[in-house]
Short mmCIF file of C-alpha atoms in Angstrom, two decimals:
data_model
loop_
_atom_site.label_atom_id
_atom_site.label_comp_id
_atom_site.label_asym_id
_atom_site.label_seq_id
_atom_site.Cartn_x
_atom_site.Cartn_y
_atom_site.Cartn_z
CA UNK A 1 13.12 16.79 -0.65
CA UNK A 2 12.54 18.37 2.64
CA UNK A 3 9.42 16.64 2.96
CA UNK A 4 6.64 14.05 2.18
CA UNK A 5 5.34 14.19 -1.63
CA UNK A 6 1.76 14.60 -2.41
CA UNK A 7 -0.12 11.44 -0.90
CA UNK A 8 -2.45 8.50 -3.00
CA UNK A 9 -5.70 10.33 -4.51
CA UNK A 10 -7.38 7.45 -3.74
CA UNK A 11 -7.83 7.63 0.63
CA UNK A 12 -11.09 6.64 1.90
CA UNK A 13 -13.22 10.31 3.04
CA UNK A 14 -12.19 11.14 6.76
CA UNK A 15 -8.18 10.67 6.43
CA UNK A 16 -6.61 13.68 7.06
CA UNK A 17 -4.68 14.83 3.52
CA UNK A 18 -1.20 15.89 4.36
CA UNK A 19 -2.22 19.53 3.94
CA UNK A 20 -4.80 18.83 6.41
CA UNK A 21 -2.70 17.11 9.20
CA UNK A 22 -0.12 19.86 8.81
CA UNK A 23 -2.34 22.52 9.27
CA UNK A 24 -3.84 20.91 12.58
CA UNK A 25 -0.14 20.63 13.46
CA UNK A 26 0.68 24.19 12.92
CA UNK A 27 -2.75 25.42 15.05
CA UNK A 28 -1.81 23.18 17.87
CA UNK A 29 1.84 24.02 18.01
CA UNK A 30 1.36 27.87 17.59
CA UNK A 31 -1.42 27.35 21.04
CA UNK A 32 1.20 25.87 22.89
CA UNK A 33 2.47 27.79 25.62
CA UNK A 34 5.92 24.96 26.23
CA UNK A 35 9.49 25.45 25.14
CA UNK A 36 9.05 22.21 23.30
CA UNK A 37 6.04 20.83 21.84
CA UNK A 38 5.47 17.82 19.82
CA UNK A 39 1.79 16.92 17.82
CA UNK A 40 0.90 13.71 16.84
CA UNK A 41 -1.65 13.18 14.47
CA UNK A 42 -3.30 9.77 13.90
CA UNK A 43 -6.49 9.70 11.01
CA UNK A 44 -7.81 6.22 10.75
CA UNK A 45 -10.63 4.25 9.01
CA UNK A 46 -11.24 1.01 10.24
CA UNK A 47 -14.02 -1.44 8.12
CA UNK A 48 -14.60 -5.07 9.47
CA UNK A 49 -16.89 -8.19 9.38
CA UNK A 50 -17.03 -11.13 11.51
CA UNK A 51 -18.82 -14.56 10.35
CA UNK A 52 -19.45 -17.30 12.37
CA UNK A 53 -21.44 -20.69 12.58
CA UNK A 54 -21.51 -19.88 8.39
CA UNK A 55 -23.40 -16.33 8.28
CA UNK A 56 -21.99 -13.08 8.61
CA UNK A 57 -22.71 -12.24 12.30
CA UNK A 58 -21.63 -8.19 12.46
CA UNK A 59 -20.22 -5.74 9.97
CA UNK A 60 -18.87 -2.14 11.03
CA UNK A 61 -16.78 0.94 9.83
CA UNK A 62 -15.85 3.63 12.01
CA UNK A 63 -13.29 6.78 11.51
CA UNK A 64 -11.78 8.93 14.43
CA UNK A 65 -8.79 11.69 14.31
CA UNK A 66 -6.71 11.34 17.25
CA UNK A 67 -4.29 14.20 18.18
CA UNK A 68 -1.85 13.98 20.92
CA UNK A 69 -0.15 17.25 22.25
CA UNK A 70 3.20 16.80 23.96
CA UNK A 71 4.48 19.97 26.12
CA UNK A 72 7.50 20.12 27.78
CA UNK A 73 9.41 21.81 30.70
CA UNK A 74 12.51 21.37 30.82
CA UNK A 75 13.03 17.55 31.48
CA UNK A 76 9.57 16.87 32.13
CA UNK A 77 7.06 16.46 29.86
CA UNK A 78 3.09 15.61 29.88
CA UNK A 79 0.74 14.53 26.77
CA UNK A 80 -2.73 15.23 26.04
CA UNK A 81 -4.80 13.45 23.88
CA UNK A 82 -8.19 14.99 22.19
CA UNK A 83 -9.90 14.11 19.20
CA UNK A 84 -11.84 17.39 18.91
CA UNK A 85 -9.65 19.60 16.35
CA UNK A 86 -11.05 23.43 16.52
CA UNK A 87 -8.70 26.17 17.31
CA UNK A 88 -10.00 26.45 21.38
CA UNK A 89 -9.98 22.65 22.05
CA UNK A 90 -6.38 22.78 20.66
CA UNK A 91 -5.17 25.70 22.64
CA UNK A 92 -7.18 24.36 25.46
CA UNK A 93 -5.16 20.29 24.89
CA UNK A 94 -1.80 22.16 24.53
CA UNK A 95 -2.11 24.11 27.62
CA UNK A 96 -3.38 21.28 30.13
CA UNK A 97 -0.19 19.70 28.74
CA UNK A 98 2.01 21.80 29.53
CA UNK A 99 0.85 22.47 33.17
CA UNK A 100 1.09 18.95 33.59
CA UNK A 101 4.40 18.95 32.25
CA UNK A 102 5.85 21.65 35.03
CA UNK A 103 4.43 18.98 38.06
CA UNK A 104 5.97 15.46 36.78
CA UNK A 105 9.34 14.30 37.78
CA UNK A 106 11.80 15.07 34.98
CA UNK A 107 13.57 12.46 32.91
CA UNK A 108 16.89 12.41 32.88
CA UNK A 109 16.89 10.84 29.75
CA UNK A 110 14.89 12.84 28.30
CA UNK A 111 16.14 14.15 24.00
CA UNK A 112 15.34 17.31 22.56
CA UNK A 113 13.35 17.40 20.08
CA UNK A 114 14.63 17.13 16.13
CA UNK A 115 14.52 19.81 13.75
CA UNK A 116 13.49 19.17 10.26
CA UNK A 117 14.27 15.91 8.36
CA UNK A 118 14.78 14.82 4.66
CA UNK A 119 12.19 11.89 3.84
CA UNK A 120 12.19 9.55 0.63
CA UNK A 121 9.33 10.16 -1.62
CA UNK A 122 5.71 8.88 -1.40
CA UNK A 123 5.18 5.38 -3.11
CA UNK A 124 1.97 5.57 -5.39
CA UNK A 125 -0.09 2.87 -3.68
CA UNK A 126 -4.48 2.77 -3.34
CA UNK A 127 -5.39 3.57 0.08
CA UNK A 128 -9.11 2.12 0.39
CA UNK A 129 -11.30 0.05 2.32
CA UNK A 130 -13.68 -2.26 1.08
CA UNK A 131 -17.56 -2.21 0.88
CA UNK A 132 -19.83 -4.26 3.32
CA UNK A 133 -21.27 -6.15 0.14
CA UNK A 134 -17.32 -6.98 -0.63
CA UNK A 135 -16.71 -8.42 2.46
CA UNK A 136 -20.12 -10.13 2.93
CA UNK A 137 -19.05 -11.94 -0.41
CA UNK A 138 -15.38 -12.96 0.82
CA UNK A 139 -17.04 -14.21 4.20
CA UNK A 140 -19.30 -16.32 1.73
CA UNK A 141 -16.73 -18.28 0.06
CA UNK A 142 -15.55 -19.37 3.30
CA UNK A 143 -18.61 -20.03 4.72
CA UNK A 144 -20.26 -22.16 1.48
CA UNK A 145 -17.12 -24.41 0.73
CA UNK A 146 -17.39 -24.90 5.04
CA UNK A 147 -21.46 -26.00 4.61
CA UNK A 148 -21.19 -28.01 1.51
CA UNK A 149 -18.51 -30.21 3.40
CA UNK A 150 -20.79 -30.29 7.03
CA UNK A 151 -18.44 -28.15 8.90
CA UNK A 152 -18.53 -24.44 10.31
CA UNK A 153 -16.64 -21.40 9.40
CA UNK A 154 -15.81 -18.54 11.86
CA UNK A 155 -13.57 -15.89 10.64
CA UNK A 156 -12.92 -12.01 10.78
CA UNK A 157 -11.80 -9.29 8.04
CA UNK A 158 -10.06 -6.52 9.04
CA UNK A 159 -9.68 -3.68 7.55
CA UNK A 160 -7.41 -0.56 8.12
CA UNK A 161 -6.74 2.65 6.23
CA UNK A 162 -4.82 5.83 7.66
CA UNK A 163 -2.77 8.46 8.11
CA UNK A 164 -0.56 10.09 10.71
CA UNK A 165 1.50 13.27 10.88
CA UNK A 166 4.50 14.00 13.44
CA UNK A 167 5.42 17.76 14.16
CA UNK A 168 7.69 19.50 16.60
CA UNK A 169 8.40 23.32 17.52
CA UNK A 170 11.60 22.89 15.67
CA UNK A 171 10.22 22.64 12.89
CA UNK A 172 9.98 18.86 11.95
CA UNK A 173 6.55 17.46 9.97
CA UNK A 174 6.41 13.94 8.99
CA UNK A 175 3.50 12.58 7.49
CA UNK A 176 2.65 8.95 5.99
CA UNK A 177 0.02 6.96 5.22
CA UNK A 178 -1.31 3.18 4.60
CA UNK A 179 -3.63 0.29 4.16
CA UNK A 180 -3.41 -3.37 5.49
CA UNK A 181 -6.40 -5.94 5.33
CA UNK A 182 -6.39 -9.18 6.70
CA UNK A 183 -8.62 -12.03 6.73
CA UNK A 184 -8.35 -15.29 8.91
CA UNK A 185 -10.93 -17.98 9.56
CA UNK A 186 -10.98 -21.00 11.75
CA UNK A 187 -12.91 -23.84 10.28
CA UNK A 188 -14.37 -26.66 12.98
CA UNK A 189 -16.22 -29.97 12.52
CA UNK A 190 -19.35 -30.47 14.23
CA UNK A 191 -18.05 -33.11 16.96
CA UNK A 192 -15.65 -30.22 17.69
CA UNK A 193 -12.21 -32.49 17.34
CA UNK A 194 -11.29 -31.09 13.96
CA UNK A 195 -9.94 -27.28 13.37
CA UNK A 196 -8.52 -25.61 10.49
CA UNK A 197 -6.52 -22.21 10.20
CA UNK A 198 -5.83 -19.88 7.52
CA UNK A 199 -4.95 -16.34 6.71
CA UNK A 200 -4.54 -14.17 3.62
CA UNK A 201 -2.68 -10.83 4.00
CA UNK A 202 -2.18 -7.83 2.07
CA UNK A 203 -2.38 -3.78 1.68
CA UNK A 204 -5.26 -3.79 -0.38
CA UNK A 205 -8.64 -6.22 -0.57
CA UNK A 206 -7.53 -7.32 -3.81
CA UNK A 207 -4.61 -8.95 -2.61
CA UNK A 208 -6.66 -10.78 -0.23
CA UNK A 209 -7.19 -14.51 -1.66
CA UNK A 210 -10.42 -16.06 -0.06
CA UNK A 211 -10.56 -18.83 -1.77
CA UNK A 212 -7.38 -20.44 -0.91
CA UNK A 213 -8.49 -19.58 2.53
CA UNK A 214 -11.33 -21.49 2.37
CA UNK A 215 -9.68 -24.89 0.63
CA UNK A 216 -6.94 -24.67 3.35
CA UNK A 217 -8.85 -24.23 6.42
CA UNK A 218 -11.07 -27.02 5.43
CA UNK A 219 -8.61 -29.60 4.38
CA UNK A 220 -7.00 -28.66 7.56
CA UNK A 221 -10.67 -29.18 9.50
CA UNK A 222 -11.65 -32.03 8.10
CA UNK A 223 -7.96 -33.81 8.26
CA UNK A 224 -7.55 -32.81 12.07
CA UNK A 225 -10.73 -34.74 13.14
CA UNK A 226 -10.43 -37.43 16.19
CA UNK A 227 -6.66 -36.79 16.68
CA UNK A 228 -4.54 -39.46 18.71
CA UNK A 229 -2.30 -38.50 21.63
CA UNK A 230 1.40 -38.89 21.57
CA UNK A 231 4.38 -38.66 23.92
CA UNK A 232 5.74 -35.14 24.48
CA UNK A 233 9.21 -35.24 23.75
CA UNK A 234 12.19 -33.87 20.78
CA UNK A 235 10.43 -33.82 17.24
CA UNK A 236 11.84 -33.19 13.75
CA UNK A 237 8.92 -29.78 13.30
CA UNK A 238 8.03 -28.46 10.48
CA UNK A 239 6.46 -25.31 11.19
CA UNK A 240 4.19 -23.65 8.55
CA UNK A 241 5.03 -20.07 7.58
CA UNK A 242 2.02 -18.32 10.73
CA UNK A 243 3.93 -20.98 13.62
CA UNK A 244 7.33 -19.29 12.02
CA UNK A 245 6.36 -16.01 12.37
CA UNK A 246 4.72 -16.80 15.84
CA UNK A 247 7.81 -17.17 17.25
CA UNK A 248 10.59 -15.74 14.95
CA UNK A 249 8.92 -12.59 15.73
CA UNK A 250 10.37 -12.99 19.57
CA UNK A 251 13.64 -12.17 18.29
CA UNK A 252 13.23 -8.56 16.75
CA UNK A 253 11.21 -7.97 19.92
CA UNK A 254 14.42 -9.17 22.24
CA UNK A 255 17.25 -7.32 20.22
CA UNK A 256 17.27 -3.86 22.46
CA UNK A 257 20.82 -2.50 23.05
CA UNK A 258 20.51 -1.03 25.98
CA UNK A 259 19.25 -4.34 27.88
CA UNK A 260 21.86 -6.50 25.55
CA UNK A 261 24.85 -3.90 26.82
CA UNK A 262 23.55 -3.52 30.31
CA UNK A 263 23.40 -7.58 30.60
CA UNK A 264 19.65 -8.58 30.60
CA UNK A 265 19.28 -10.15 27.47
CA UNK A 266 20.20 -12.91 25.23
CA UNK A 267 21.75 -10.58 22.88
CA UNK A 268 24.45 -9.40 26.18
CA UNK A 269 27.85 -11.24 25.59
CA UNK A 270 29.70 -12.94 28.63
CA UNK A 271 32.07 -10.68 30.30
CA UNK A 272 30.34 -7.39 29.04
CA UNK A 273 29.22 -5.73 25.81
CA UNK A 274 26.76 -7.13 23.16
CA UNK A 275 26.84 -10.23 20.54
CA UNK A 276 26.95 -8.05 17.49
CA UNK A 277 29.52 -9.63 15.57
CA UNK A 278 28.65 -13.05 16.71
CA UNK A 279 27.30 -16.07 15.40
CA UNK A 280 24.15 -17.04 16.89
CA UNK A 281 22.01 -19.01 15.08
CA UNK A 282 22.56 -21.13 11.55
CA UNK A 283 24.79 -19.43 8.56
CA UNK A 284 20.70 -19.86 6.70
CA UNK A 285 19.30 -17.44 8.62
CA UNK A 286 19.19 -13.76 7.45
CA UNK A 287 16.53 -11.29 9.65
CA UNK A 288 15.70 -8.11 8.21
CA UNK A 289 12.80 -4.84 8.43
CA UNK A 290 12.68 -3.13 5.30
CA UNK A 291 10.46 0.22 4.49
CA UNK A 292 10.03 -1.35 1.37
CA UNK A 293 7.71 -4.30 3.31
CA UNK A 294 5.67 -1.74 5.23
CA UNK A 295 2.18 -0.65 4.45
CA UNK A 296 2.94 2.83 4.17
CA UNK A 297 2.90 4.97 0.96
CA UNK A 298 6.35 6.41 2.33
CA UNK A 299 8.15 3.44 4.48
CA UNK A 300 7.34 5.58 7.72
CA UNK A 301 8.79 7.36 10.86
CA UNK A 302 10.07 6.68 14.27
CA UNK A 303 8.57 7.62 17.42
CA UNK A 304 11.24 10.63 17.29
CA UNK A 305 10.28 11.38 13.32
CA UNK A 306 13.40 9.95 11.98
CA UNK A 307 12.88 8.33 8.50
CA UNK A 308 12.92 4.14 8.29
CA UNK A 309 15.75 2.92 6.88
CA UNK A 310 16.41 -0.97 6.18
CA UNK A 311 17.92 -2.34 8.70
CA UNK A 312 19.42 -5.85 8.72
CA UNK A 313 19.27 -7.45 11.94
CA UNK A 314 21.13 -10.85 11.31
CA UNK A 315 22.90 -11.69 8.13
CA UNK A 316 23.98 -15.17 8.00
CA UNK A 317 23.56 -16.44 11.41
CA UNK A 318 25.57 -13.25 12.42
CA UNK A 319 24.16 -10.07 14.35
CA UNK A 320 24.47 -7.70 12.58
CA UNK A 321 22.70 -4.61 14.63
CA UNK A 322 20.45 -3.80 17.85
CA UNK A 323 17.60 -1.49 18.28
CA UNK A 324 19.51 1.71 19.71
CA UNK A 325 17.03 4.54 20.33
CA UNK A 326 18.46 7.93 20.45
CA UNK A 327 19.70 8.02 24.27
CA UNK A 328 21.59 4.77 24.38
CA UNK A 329 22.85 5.62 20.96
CA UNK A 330 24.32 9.06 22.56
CA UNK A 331 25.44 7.53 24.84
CA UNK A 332 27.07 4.39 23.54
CA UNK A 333 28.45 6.72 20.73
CA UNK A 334 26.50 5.02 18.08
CA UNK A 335 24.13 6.24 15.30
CA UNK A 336 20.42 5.60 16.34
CA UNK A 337 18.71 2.72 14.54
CA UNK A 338 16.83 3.59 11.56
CA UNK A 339 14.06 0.71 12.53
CA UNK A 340 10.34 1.69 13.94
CA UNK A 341 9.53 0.36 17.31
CA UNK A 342 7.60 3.94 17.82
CA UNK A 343 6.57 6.19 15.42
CA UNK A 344 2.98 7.90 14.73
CA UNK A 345 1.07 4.35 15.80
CA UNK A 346 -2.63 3.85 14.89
CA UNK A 347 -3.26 3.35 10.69
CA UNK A 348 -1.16 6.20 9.27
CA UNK A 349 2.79 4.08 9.02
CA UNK A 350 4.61 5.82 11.43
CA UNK A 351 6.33 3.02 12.30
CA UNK A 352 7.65 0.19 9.49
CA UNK A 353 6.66 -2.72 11.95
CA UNK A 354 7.55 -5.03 9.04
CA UNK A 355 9.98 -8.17 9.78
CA UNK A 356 10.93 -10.83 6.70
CA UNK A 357 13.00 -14.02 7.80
CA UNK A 358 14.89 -14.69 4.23
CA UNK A 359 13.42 -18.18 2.87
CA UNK A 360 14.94 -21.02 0.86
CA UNK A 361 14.00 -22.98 -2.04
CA UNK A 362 12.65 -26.37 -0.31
CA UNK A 363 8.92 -26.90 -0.86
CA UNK A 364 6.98 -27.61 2.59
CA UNK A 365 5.54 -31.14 0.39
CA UNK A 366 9.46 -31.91 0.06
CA UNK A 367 10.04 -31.30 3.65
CA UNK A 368 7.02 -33.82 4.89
CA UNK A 369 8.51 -35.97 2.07
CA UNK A 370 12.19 -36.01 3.31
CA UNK A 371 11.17 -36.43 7.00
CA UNK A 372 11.24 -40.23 8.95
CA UNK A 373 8.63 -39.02 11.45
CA UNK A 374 8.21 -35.61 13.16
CA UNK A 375 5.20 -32.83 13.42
CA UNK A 376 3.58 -30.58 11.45
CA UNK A 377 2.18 -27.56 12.91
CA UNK A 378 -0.01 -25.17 11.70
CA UNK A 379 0.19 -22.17 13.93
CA UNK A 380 0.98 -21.70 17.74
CA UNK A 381 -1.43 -19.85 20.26
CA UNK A 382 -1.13 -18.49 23.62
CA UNK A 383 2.80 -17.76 23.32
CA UNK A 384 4.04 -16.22 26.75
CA UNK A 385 7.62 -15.76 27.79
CA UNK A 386 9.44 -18.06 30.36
CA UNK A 387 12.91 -16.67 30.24
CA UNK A 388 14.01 -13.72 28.25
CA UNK A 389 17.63 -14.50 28.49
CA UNK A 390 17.60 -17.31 25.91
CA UNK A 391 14.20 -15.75 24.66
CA UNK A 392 12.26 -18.89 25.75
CA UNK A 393 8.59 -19.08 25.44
CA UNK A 394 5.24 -21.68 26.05
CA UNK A 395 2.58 -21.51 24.34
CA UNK A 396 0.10 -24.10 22.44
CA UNK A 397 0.00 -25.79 18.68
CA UNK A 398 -3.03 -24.99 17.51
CA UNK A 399 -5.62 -25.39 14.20
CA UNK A 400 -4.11 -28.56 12.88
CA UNK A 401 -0.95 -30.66 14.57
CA UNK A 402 0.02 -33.91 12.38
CA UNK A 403 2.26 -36.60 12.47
CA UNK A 404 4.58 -37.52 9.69
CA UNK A 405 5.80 -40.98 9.16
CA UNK A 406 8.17 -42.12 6.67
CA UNK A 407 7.37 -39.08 4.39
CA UNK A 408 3.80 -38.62 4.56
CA UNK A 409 1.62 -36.98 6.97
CA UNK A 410 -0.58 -39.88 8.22
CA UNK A 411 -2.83 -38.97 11.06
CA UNK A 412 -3.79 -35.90 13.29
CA UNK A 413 -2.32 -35.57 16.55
CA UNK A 414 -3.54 -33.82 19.83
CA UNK A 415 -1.91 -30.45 20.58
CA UNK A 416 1.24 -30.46 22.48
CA UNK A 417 2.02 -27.89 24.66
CA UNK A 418 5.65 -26.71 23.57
CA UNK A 419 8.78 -25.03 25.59
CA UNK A 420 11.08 -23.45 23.45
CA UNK A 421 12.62 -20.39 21.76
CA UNK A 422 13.33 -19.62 18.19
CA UNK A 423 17.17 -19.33 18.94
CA UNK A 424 17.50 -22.95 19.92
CA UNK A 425 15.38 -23.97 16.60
CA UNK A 426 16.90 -21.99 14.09
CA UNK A 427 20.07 -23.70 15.65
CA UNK A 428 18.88 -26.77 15.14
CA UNK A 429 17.70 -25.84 11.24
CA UNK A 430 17.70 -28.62 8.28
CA UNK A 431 15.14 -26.86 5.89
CA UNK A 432 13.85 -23.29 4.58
CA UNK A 433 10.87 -22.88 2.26
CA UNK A 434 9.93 -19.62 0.05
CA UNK A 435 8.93 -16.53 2.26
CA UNK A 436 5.48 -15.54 1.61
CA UNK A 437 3.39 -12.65 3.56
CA UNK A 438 1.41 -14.04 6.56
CA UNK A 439 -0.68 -13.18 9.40
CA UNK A 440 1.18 -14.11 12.81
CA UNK A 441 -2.10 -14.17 14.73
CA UNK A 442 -1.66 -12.72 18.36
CA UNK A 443 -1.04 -9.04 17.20
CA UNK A 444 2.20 -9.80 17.38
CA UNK A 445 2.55 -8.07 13.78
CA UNK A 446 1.11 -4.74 15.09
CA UNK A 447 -0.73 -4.35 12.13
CA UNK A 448 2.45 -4.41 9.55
CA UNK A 449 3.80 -6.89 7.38
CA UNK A 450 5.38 -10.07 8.16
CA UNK A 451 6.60 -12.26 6.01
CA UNK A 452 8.09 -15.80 6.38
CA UNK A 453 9.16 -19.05 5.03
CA UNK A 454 8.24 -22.50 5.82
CA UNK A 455 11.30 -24.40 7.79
CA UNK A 456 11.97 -27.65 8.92
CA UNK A 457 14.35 -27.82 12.65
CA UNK A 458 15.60 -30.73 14.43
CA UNK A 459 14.50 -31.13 18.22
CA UNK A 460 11.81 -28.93 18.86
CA UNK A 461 10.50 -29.34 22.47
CA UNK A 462 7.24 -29.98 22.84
CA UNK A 463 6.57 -30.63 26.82
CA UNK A 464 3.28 -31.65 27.89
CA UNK A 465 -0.49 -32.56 25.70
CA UNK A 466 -3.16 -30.05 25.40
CA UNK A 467 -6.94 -31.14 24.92
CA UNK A 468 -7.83 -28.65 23.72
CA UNK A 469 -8.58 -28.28 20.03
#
């Protein structure tokens, strides 16, 4: 089919049908006075509530239409963003564009614009948002199971519904649509030495699980209270599914061909070229983004409007495939990769942004059980890079750090400050659990799906103690 499908009859009121975004499309790109002009429509519905000290603290919703007009001149071009959508604020966006356009530098780099594109069908999927009384009563089971055992609950649920539309003068429209909700909470005990994390993820409320929430985050609180300090130093880790994705994460965000082929990555092979075809972590490890993971209703869009395609990025411990956008593909003489990393942004999918780390069958309980002594870690915070050459970060443990001795997790630890990067771990890999969905915390998800397993590595560097909780 040349185009989208009709989209789920279920969107909240204020997201832009696909009739409706292409008809804003048409109006801006017919009051465009460029050779070229692109329109980017984002629709979004946002709904959230935020408890803490074990009450429901605020609760908002809000809706905006964003459209951004892109003119170009020749090489150069100029954008213009307005959220007002009659014909003269339109005409008025597209024009300021393109005089921009005419005074910038120009881009050498700079691709012409697609023509029309062939995208897979829309996936029948709810696109709502819950009530304020839903939410209130998630927030509650978090915050009663917190009071009835003398601690306190903080948490936030987030809630996002959209849609967003892509068209061009050459006659290219994209449009997609999606829903992701998320709920973490962070459960402390009154002396302030014992913290608990969880998250439950999901495209719909209904998937959300607050109870299991709850129980986790407070078995976590309670067991983390008056940790003891030990040495910084090598540790058999077991990381929990969020302090996988945490890092794991890193990788997609490192594998760029054009800084792997030009030398400035990890992903740049000695003596020129790239590592695809090379081993570079354990055989275990297979790293993949899959439309069928994503949010959307249709698997989404690139920046450029080019439909998402699976991509695997590591198979096996082997690479498999970088991220080549559409001018380092030309000019590398390579196909561009099907994979996000752009796209129509805000709620609407126009970029897959998913990322699944293939799991095993060994239970995280089987892990603790099988391990002499070593760490558990909940969840890392604070992650910042130190060198992206072997894709080395810092950052903190966080929510719950325990030690294990002879196959039992026996008392809470202080948090360790750790130096590391997931390469060197997933070298060092003895375990994988099941992947489930998760929450990476930090944004690093950008609002998409991540999903990860459990795993258990040999030598994980943890550098220095942190006092803080």
């Amino acid at each position: 089919m040349s185009d989208f499908g009709p989209r789920s009859l279920y969107a909240p009121a204020g997201i832009l049908t696909r009739a409706e975004a292409q008809e804003i499309a048409l109006r801006a790109l017919r009051n465009s006075p460029a050779e070229e002009t692109r329109v980017s429509i984002n629709s979004t519905a946002r709904a959230d509530t935020r408890f803490a000290l074990n009450q429901v603290t605020t609760s908002g919703e809000n809706q905006d239409t964003q459209v951004t007009i892109t003119a170009y001149a020749g090489n150069r071009a100029a954008s213009v963003n307005t959220n007002r959508l009659d014909e003269a604020s339109l005409a008025a966006a597209a024009k300021q564009a393109y005089e921009i356009a005419k005074l910038v530098p120009p881009n050498p780099e700079r691709m012409p614009e697609l023509g029309a594109q062939r995208y897979p069908a829309t996936r029948e999927r709810s696109i709502t948002l819950p009530t304020p009384t839903e939410r209130a009563a998630a927030s509650k089971i978090v915050t009663e199971l917190a009071r009835a055992n003398e601690l306190i609950a903080t948490g936030f649920i987030e809630c996002r519904a959209g849609a967003s539309a892509l068209a061009n003068s050459k006659g290219l429209f994209a449009y997609d649509s999606s829903s992701s909700v998320t709920m973490t909470t962070t459960v402390r005990s009154p002396d302030g030495t014992g913290s608990g994390w969880a998250c439950t993820d999901g495209n719909t409320f209904s998937d959300l699980d607050p109870a299991r929430v709850a129980a986790t985050a407070v078995q976590k609180a309670k067991d983390s209270r008056s940790p003891v300090a030990i040495e910084p130093g090598r540790y058999t880790t077991i990381l929990e599914p969020t302090a996988v994705g945490n890092l794991v994460q890193l990788i997609a965000g490192a594998m760029q061909a054009r800084s792997a082929d030009e030398g400035r990555s990890f992903f740049s092979k000695q003596g020129g070229g790239n590592k695809i075809g090379l081993k570079v972590v354990d055989e275990r490890v297979t790293l993949v983004t899959d439309p069928a993971d994503s949010p959307s209703t249709s698997g989404g869009y690139d920046g450029d409007g080019i439909p998402l395609e699976k991509v695997t990025w590591i198979e096996n411990g082997v690479v498999k495939n970088l991220n080549y956008d559409r001018f380092w593909a030309q000019k590398q003489g390579v196909p561009p990769t099907r994979a996000g990393g752009g796209g129509g942004g805000g709620g609407g999918g126009g970029g897959a942004r998913s990322l699944r780390l293939l799991g095993g069958t060994t239970s995280l309980a089987d892990m603790v059980k099988n391990t002499e002594r070593g760490i558990l870690v909940t969840r890392f915070w604070y992650i910042r890079g130190v060198d992206p050459r072997t894709i080395l970060y810092t950052g903190l443990t966080r929510d719950g750090t325990f030690l294990i001795e002879n196959g039992k997790v026996t008392r809470p630890i202080k948090n360790f400050r750790f130096n590391e990067s997931p390469i060197f771990f997933l070298n060092n890999l003895e375990a994988m659990g099941p992947t489930i969905r998760i929450n990476a915390s930090e944004n690093l998800s950008a609002g998409g799906a991540v999903y990860m397993p459990p795993i258990k590595v040999r030598d994980f560097t943890f550098s220095s103690l942190s006092d803080a909780v």
